[in-house]
Each structure stands twice: as structure tokens, then as C-alpha cells.
Tab-separated table of C-alpha atoms and ligand atoms in Angstrom:
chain	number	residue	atom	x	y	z
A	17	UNK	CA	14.038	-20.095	21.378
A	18	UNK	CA	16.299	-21.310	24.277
A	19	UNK	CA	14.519	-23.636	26.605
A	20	UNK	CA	11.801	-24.819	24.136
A	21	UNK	CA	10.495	-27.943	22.732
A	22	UNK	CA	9.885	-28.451	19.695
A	23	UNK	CA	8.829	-32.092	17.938
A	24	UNK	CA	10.813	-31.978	14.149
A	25	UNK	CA	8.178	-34.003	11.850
A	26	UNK	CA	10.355	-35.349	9.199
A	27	UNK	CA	8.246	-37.052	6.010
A	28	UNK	CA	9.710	-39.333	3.406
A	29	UNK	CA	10.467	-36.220	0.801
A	30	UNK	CA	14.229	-35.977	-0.817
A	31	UNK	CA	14.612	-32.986	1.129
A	32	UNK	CA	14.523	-35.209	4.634
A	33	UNK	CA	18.369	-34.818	4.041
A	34	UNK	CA	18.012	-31.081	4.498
A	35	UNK	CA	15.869	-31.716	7.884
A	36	UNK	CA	19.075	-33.140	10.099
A	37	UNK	CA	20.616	-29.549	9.511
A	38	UNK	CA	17.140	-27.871	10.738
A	39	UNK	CA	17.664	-30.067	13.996
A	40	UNK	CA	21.158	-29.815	14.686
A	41	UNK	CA	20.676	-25.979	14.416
A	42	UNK	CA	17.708	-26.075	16.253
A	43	UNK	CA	19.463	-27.836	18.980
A	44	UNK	CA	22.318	-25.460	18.421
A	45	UNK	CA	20.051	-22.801	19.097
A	46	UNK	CA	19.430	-24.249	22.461
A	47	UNK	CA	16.035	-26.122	21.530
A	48	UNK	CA	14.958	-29.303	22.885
A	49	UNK	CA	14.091	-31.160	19.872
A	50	UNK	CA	11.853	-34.472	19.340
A	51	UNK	CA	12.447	-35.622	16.117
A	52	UNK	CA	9.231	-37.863	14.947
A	53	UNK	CA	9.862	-39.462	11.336
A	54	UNK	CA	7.683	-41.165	8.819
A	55	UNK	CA	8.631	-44.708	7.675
A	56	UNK	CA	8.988	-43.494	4.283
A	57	UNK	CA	11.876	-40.982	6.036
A	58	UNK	CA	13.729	-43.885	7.423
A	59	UNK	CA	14.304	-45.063	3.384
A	60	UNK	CA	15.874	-41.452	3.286
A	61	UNK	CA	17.934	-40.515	6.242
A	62	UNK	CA	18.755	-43.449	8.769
A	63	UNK	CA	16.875	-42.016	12.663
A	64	UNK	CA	20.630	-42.529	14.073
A	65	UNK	CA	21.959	-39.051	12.474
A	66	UNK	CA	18.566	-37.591	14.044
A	67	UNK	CA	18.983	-38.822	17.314
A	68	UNK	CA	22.858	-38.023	17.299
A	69	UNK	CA	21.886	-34.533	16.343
A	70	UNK	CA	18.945	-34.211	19.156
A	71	UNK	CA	20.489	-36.332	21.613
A	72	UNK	CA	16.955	-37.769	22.001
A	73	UNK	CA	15.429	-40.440	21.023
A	74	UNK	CA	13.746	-40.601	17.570
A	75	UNK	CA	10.132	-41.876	17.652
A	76	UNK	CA	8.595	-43.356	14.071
A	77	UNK	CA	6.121	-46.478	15.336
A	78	UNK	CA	3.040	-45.210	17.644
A	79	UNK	CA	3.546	-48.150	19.565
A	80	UNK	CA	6.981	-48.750	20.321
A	81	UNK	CA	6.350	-47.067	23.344
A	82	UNK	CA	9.853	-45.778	25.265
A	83	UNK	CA	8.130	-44.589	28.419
A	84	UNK	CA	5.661	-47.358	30.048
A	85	UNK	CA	4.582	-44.596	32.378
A	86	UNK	CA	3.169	-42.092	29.412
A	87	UNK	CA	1.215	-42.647	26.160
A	88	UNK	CA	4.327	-41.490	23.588
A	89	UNK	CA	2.443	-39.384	21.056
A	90	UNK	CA	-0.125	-37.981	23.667
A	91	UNK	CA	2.864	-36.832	25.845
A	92	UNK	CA	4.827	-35.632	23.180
A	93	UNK	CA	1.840	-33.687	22.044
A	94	UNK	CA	1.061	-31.741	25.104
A	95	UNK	CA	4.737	-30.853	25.373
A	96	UNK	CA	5.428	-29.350	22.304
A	97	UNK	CA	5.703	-25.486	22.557
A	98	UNK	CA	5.728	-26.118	18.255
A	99	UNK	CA	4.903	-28.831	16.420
A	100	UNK	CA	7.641	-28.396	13.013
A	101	UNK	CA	7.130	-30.828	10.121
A	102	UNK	CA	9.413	-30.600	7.367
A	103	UNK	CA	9.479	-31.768	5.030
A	104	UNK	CA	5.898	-32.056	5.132
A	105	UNK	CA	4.720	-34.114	1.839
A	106	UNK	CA	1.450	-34.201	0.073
A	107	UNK	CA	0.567	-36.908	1.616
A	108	UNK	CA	1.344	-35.391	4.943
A	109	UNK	CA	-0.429	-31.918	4.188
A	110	UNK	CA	-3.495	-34.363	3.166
A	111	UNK	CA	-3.596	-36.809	6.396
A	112	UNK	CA	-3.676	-33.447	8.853
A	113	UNK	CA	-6.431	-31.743	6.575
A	114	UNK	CA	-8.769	-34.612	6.913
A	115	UNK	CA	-7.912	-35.810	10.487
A	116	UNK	CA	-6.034	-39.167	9.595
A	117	UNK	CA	-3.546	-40.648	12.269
A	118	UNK	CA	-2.506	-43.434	11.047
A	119	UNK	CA	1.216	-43.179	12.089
A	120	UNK	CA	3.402	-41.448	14.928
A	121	UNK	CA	3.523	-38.162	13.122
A	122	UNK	CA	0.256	-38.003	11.858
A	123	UNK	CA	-1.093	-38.952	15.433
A	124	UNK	CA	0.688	-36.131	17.165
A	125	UNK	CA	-0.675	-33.849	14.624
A	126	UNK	CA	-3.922	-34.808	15.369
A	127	UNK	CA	-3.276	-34.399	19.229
A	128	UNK	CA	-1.163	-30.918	19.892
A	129	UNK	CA	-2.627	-27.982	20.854
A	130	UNK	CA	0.551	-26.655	20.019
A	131	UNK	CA	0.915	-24.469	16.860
A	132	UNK	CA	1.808	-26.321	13.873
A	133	UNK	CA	4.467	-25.110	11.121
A	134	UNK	CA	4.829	-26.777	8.207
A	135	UNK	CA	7.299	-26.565	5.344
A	136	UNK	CA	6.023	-28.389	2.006
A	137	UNK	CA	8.398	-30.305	-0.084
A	138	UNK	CA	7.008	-32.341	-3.133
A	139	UNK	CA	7.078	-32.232	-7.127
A	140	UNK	CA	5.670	-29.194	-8.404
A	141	UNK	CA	2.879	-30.761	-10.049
A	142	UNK	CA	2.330	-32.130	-6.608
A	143	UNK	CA	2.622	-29.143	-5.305
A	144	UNK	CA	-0.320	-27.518	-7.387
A	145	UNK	CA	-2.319	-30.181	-7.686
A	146	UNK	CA	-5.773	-28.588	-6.748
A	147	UNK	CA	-5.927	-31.575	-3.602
A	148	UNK	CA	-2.506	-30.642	-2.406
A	149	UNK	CA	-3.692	-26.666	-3.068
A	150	UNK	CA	-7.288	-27.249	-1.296
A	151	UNK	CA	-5.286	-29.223	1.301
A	152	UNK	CA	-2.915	-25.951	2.244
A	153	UNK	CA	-5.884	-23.694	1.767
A	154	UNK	CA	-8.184	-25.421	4.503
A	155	UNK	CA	-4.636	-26.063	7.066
A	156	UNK	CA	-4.297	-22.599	6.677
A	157	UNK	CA	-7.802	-21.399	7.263
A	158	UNK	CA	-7.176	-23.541	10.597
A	159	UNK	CA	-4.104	-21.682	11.925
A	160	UNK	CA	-1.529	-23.952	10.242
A	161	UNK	CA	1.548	-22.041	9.371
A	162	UNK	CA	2.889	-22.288	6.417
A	163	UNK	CA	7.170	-21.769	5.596
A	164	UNK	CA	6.720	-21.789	1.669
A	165	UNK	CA	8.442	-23.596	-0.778
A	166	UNK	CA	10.863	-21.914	-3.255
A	167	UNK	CA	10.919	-22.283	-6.483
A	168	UNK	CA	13.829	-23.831	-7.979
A	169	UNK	CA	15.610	-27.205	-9.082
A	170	UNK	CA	13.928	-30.413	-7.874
A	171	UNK	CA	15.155	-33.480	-7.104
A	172	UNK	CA	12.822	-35.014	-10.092
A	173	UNK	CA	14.461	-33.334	-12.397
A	174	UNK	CA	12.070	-30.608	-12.965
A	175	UNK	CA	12.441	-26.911	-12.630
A	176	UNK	CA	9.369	-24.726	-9.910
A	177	UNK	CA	7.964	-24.601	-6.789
A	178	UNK	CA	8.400	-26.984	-4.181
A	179	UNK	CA	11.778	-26.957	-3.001
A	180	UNK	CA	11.718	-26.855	0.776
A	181	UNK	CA	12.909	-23.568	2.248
A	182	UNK	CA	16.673	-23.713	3.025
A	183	UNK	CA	17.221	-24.779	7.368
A	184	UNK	CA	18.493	-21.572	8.148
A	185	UNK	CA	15.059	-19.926	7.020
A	186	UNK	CA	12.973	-22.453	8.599
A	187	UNK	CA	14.918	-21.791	11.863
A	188	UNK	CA	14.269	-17.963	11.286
A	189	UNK	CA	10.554	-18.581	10.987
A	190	UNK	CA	10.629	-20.393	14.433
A	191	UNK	CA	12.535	-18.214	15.983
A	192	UNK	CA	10.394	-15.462	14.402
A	193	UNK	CA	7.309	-17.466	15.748
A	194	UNK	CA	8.047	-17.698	19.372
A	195	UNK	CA	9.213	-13.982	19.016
A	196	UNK	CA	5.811	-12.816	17.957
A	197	UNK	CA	4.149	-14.792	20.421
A	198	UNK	CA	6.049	-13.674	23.619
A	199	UNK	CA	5.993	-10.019	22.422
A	200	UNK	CA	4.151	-7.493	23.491
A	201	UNK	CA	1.448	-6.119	21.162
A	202	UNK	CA	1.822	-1.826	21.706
A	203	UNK	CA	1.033	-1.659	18.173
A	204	UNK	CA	-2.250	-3.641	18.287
A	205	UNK	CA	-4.954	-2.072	15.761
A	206	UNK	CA	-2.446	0.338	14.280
A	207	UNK	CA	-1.440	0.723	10.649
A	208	UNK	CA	2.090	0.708	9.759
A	209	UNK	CA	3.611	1.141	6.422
A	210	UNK	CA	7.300	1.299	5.502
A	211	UNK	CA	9.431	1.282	2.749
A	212	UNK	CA	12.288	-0.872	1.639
A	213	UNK	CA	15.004	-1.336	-0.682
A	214	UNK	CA	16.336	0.857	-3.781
A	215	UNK	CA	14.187	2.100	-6.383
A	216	UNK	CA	14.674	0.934	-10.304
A	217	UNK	CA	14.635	3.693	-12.788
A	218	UNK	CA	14.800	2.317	-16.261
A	219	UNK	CA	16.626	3.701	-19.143
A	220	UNK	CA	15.570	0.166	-21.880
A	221	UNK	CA	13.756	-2.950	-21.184
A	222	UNK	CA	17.281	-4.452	-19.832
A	223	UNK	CA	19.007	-1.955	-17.891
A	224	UNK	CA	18.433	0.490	-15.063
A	225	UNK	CA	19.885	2.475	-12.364
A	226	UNK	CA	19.432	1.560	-8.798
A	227	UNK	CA	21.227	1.677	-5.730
A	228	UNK	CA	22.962	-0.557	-3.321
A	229	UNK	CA	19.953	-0.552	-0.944
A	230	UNK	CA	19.491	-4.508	-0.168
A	231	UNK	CA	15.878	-3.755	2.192
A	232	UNK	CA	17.342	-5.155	5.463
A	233	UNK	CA	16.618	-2.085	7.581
A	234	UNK	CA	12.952	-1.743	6.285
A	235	UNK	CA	12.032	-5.542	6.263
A	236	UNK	CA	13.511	-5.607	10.453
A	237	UNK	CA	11.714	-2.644	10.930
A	238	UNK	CA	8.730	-4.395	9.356
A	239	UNK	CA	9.356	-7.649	11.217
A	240	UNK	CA	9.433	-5.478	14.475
A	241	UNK	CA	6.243	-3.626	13.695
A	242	UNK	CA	4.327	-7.196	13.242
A	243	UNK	CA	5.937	-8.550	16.190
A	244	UNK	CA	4.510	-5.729	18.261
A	245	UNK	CA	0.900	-6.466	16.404
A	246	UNK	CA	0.775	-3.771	13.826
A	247	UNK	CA	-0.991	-4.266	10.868
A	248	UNK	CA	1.985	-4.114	8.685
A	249	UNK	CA	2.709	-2.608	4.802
A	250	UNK	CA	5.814	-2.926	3.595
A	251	UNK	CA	6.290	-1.410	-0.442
A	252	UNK	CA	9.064	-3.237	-1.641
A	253	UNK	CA	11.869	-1.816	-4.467
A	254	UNK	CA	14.101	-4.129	-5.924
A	255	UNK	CA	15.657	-5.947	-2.474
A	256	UNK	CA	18.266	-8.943	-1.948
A	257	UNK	CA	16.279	-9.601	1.163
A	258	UNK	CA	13.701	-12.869	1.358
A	259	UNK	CA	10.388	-10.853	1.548
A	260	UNK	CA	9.094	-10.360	5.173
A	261	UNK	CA	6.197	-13.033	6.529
A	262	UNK	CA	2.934	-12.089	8.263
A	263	UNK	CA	2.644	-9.003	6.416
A	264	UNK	CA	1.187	-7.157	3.598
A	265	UNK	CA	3.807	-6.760	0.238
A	266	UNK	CA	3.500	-4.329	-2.317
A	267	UNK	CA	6.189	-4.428	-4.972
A	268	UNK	CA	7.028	-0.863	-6.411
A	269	UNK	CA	9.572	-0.583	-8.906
A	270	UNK	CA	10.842	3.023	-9.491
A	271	UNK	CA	9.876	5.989	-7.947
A	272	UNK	CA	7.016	6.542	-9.204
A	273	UNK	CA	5.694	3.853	-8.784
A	274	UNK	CA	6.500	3.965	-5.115
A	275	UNK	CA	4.913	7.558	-4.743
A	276	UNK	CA	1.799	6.169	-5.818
A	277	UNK	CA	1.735	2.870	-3.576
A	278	UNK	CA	2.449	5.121	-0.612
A	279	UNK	CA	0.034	7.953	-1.640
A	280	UNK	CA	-2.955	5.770	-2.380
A	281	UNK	CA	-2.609	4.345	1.706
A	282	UNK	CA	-0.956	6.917	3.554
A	283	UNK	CA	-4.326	8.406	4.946
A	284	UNK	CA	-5.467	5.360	6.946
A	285	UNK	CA	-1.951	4.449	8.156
A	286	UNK	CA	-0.966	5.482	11.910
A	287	UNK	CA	2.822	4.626	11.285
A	288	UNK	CA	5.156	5.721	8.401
A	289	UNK	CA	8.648	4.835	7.608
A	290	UNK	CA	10.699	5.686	4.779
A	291	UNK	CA	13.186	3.337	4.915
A	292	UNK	CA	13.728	2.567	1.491
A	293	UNK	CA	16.030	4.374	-0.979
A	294	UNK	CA	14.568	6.217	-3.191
A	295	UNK	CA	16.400	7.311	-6.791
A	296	UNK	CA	16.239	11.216	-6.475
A	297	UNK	CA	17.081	11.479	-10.580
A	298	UNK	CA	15.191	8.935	-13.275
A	299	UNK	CA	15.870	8.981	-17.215
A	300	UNK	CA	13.563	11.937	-18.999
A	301	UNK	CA	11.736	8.243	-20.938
A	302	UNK	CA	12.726	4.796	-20.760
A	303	UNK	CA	13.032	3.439	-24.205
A	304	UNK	CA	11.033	1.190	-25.457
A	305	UNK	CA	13.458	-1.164	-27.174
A	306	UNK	CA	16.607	-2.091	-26.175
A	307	UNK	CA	19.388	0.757	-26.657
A	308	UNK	CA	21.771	-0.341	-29.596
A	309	UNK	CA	25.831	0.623	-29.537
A	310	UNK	CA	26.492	3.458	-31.579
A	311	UNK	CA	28.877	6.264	-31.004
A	312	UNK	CA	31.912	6.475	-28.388
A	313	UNK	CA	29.451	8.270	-25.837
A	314	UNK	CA	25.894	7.965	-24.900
A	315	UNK	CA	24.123	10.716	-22.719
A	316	UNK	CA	21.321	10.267	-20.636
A	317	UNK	CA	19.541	12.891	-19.032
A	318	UNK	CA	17.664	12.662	-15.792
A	319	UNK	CA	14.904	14.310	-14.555
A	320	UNK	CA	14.198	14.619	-10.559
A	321	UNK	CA	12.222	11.976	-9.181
A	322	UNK	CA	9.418	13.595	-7.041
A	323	UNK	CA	10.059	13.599	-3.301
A	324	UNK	CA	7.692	10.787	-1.949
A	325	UNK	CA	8.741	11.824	2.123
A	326	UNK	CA	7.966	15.505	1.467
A	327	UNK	CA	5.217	15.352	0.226
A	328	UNK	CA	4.051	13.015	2.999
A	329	UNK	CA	5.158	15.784	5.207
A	330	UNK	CA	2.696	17.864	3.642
A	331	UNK	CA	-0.361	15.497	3.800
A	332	UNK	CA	0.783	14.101	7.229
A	333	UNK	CA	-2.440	14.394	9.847
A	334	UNK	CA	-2.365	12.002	12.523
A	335	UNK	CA	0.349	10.358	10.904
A	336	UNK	CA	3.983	9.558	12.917
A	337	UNK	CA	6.327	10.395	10.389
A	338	UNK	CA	9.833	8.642	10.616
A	339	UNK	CA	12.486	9.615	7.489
A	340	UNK	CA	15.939	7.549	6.599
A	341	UNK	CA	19.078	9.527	5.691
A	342	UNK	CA	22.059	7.898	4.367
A	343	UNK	CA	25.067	10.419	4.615
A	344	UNK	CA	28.808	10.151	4.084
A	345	UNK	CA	29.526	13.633	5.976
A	346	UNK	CA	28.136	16.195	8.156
A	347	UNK	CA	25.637	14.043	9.244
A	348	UNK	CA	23.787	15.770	11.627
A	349	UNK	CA	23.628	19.513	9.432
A	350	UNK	CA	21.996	17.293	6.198
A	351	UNK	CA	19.738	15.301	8.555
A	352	UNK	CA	18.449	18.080	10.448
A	353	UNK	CA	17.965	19.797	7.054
A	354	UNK	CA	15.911	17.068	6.252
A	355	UNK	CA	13.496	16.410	9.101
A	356	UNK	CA	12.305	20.377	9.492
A	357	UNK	CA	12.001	20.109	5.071
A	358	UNK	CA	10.097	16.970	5.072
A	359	UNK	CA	8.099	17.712	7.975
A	360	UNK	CA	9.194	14.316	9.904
A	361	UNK	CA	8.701	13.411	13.751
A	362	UNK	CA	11.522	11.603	13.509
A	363	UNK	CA	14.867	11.161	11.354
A	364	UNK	CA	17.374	8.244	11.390
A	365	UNK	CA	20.488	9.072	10.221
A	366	UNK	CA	23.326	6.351	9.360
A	367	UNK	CA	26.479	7.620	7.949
A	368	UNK	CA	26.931	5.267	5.238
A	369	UNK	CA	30.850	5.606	4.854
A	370	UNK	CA	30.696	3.027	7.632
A	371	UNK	CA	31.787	-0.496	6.898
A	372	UNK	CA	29.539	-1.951	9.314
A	373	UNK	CA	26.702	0.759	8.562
A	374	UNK	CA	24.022	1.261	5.747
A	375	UNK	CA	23.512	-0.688	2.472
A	376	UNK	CA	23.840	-4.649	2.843
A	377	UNK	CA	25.133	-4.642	6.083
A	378	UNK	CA	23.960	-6.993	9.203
A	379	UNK	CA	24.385	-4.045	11.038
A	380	UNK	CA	24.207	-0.287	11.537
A	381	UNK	CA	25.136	2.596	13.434
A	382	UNK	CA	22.282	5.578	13.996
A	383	UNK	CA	21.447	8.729	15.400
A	384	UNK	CA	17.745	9.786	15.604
A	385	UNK	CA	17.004	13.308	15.404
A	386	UNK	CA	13.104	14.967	16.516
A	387	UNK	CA	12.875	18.619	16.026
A	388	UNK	CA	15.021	19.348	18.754
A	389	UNK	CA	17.956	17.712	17.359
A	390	UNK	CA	19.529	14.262	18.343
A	391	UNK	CA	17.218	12.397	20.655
A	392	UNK	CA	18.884	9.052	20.591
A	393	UNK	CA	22.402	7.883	19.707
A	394	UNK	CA	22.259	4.011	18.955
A	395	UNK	CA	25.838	1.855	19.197
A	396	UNK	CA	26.794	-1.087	16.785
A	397	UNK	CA	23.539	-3.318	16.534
A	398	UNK	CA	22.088	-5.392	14.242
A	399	UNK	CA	19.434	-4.345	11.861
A	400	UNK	CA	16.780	-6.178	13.835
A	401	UNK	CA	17.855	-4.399	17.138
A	402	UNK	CA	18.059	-0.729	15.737
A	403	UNK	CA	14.412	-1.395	14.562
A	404	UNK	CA	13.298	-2.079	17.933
A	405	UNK	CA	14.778	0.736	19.196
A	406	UNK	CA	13.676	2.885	16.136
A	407	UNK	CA	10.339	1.640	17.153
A	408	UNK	CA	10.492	1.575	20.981
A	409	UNK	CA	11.106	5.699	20.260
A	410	UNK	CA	8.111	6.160	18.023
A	411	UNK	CA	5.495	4.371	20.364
A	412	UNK	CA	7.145	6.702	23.212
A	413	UNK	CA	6.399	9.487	20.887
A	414	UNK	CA	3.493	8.279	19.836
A	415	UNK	CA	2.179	7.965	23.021
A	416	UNK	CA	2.517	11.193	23.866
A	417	UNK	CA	5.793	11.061	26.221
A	418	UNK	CA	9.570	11.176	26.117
A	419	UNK	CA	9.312	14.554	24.049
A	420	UNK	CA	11.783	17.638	25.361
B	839	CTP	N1	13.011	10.097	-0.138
B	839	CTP	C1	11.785	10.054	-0.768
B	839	CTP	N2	11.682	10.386	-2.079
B	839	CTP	C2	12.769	10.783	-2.784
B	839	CTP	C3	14.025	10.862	-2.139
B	839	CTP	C4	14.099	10.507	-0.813
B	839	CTP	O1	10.792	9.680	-0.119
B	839	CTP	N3	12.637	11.096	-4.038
B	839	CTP	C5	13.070	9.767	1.301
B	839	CTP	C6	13.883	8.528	1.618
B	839	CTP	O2	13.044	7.371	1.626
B	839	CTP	C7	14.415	8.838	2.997
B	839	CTP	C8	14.562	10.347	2.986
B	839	CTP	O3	13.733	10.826	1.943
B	839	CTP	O4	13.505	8.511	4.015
B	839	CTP	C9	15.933	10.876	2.767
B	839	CTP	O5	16.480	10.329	1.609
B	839	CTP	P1	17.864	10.881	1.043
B	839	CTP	O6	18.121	10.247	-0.291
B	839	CTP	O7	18.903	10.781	2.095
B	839	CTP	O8	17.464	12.427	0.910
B	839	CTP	P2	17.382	13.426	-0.251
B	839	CTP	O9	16.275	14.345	0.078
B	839	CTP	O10	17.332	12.735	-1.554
B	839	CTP	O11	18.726	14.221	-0.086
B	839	CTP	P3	20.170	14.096	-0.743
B	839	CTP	O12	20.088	13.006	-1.781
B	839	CTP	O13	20.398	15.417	-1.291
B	839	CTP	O14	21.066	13.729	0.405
């Protein structure tokens, strides 16, 4: 993001409080950042803290032009590498729907070229009233980004959707955004799927076993696919993870029900990865009511989940095949075992006894194997990085080259 500009829209929401954070890590982040506020934003958060944060000038009134040798909001418009409003109110979301520019922000809107990324703050009645809905609907049809609310406490007191994403997320999605625009596209027109997170295999309504998968390696690896302009899949377990953007989410609970998301799609995909953990035992029934307390021991037997990567293997056709192993010891043997069993092009192994490798880490330590044996050694890197080199392998592969 270094060495862009972006103009910060600020509206007149309660959340404008959370918007000097998005700009002072913005500008952290080494962004230029124009920060254009409503009038009703001034009643919120006085332009000084903006302006101290940007160490720019803050622009609310189209005509209190700072510059006699530019028109302001035309200059600031063809400047913008990305136009960021949030919060962005109702009112907001309406004006740029039905080209109105009746104030600074509204103006610029109405004048970049730039792409536009909005992040909605309002009541949630506000929120889904069908003008507000329509609204959203036709800005997105239009190219209009959307960072989506979450659903939570409001300031009015009420409980749903329309809190605006936290400032670290919206900077994510930016930096995401220039990301995807700057990268490459060696996946165009190819179909990637991948898994993520632990499965959930119930034993009552309330309770299950899982694992301490949190989805971090399989949502990078998903972000990296779209980045590179796959058509992207991801079926999602249970996860601690914000879901991926710009891609296709299929939640699958248990096992089973992840066998049959990935069945039902693996013959049109190009790309598979099996990054998510998958329970290998599940309880013979989950009972229907919630298990009562009654003697000093409670069995449970387990029956073997079926093996959703093998019998990929089987099916596989023009598939590229990549399998996950998480092992504690004698790494290489196990995932070696693994890749000639499950019939996989490739096999990432992470030895999980790592403190700074496997489940709900930032980042990981990997070896991929081919058929051959190791074929790449990876160092300390962050999720995001081993999934670009995870993929950068596959496409090489892929592609026909790189293979002893
Ligand atoms: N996997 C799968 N279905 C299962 C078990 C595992 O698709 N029922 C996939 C995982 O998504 C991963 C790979 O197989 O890509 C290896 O998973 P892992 O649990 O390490 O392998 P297992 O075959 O279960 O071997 P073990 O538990 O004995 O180490």
C-alpha cells in the first residue's frame, strides 16, 4: 500500500470515532491519506484529530477551496488510487446510488474513476431497510466494494447488523485490494477449491469434538488463489478466521458433510487443496437430545470418518492434487506415506510440535514433498507467504515444468 493515495470519506455515523484509527493506520502503513468528512462528521469527531493523524489537510466544504490553482474535489478525485468511505451512512450509500453531490464527499464520489470501498455503518433497521438494501444492491452491481458490517451491539442500543467492520479489517481489505489489483492473474479461468479449518463431529445437540484447526492456512491459500484470478471455493469447518472476501463459501460441518461439498465439485475444479483438518474418527450416532449425567464413566465409540483426500486421489483426472499433513515426528516417512496413498501431486508437511508452526499460528514452517520426495523446504513465514509459495510450486507444476 506504500506510496498510495487514498481519500478516507468519513460520514456523520457513531462509528466516525472508529475512522481516525483507519487513518492513522493507514498512514502508518505508509499511505497518503485525504481525509474528506461530512458536516454531520464534524458533530462527531472534530477534523483536527484527522488532519493530525494524516498530516493533511481535511476537506468538508466543496468550496473552501485550499489550492487556487486546482478545482479541490476534481483534483482530489483524479488522484485517488481508492476512494474509502467509512463510515458510509444510509444517507451516503443513497446520494452515490442516485448521483447526488451535494457536498465535498458526495462530489468526489461522483467524480473518481478510482475504485470505491465502502464500509456501511447505520441502525440495523437502517441497514435493511429495502432503500438502504436496493441502494447496496445497485452500488454493487456498479463495481462498488463493499467491507460488510458485523453484526453486533449498536450504538442505539439495539443488538444486529450494522456495526462497521473493526479498522484493522478495513485496512486488510485495502491492502487486500491493491494486492489483487497489482497481481498477476496465472490462475485466470481456473477453478480452485480448498479446504479449511477443523471438522465438527457431534456426539448431542451441544457438544462435539473438533480440533484446534483455526482455517488460517486454507483462507491465505484461498486469498492467494483469488489474488492470482482463480475462481476460488473455499469449504469451510468450524474456523476462528473472518471468512475470506471475493470468493465462493461453503460451510461444512463434520466430515461428512465435507466429503460431500468436495465430491459434488471436484470434477470441474483445476486446483485442489486439502488444507483443512479433517476428524479421522466421528461418534457411531449423534444423539438426538442432549446427553444427561449418569454413571462415573461415559463411553463413546467412534467410527472412522471416510478419507475425503483419498478418495480424491482416486477420482483425480486433470485435477492438481495438493494434501496437508500435520505431524509431531518423522515427518517426512508419514508424509511420504501419505502423498503415494492419497495419490497427491503435492504434500505440505508442517510439523505441528512447532510453536510457531500449525494450528492458530501467524506462521508456519513446511516442507513440500512430489513423488520424488522433498521438492521445497520453506523457512519461518507467515501463513500468507507459505501460500504463495505453496502456490507459486503448483502453477510451476501445473504448467508442466520444475518436475525432476
Ligand atoms: N484428510 C481427509 N479426510 C480425512 C482425513 C484427512 O481428506 N478423513 C486429508 C486432510 O485434509 C489432509 C490430509 O488428508 O490434507 C492428511 O491429513 P492427516 O490428518 O494428517 O492424515 P491422516 O490420513 O488422517 O493420517 P494420520 O491421522 O494417521 O496422521
Amino acid at each position: 500500500m506504500k506510496g498510495k493515495t487514498v481519500i478516507l470519506g468519513v460520514c456523520g455515523g457513531i462509528a466516525a470515532y472508529k475512522a481516525a484509527a483507519l487513518c492513522s493506520k493507514l498512514t502508518q502503513a505508509g499511505v497518503k491519506v485525504h481525509v474528506v468528512m461530512t458536516e454531520s462528521a464534524t458533530k462527531l469527531v472534530g477534523p483536527v484529530t484527522f488532519q493530525a493523524l494524516s498530516h493533511e489537510a481535511v476537506r468538508i466544504d466543496t468550496f473552501d477551496e485550499l489550492d487556487p490553482g486546482v478545482i479541490s474535489h476534481i483534483d482530489l478525485a483524479d488522484r485517488a488510487d481508492a476512494v474509502v468511505v467509512a463510515p458510509a451512512t444510509a444517507n451516503m450509500l443513497a446520494k452515490l446510488a442516485h448521483g447526488i453531490a451535494d457536498d465535498m464527499l458526495s462530489t468526489i464520489l461522483l467524480a473518481t474513476t478510482a475504485p470505491i470501498l465502502v464500509a456501511p455503518a447505520m441502525n440495523v433497521h437502517m441497514y435493511s431497510n429495502p432503500a438502504t438494501q436496493a441502494n447496496m444492491e445497485l452500488l454493487r452491481e456498479r463495481g462498488v466494494q463493499f467491507i460488510e458490517p458485523g453484526i453486533g451491539q449498536l450504538a442505539c442500543g439495539y443488538l444486529g447488523k450494522g456495526r462497521m467492520e473493526e479498522p484493522e479489517a478495513i485496512v486488510e481489505y485495502v491492502r487486500a485490494h491493491f494486492a489483487a489489483q497489482e497481481a498477476p492473474k496465472p490462475l485466470a479461468g481456473k477453478k480452485v477449491l480448498i479446504t479449511a479449518g477443523g471438522t465438527v463431529e457431534r456426539l448431542d445437540p451441544v457438544r462435539y469434538f473438533t480440533n484446534d484447526s483455526s482455517g488460517k492456512m486454507g483462507f491465505a491459500l484461498a486469498e492467494a488463489a483469488r489474488d492470482k484470478g482463480a475462481e476460488v471455493t473455499v469449504v469451510a469447518a468450524r474456523v476462528s478466521e473472518p471468512l475470506p472476501r471475493g470468493v465462493t463459501v461453503v460451510r461444512a460441518e463434520s466430515a461428512l458433510q465435507m466429503e460431500e461439498a468436495v465430491l459434488s465439485r471436484f470434477a470441474e475444479m483445476d486446483l485442489v487443496v486439502k488444507a483443512a483438518a479433517v476428524a479421522d474418527y466421528r461418534p457411531v450416532e449423534a444423539a438426538p437430545q442432549k446427553i444427561k449425567k449418569t454413571g462415573e464413566t461415559l463411553q463413546v465409540t467412534l467410527v472412522k470418518n471416510p478419507d475425503i483426500l483419498e478418495e480424491l486421489g482416486k477420482r483425480k483426472e486433470k485435477q492438481f492434487l495438493i494434501g496437508f499433513a500435520a505431524e509431531t515426528e518423522q515427518v517426512e516417512t508419514y508424509a511420504m506415506d501419505k502423498l503415494h496413498r492419497k495419490n497427491c501431486d503435492l504434500l505440505v508437511a508442517n510439523d505441528v510440535s512447532r510453536s510457531d508452526a500449525g494450528f492458530g499460528t501467524e506462521t508456519n514452517v513446511v516442507t513440500i514433498f512430489d513423488k520424488n520426495g522433498p521438492a521445497l523446504s520453506l523457512p519461518l513465514l507467515s501463513k500468507r507467504e507459505t501460500a504463495e509459495r505453496i502456490l507459486a510450486l503448483a502453477l510451476e507444476r501445473m504448467m508442466g515444468g520444475g518436475q525432476a
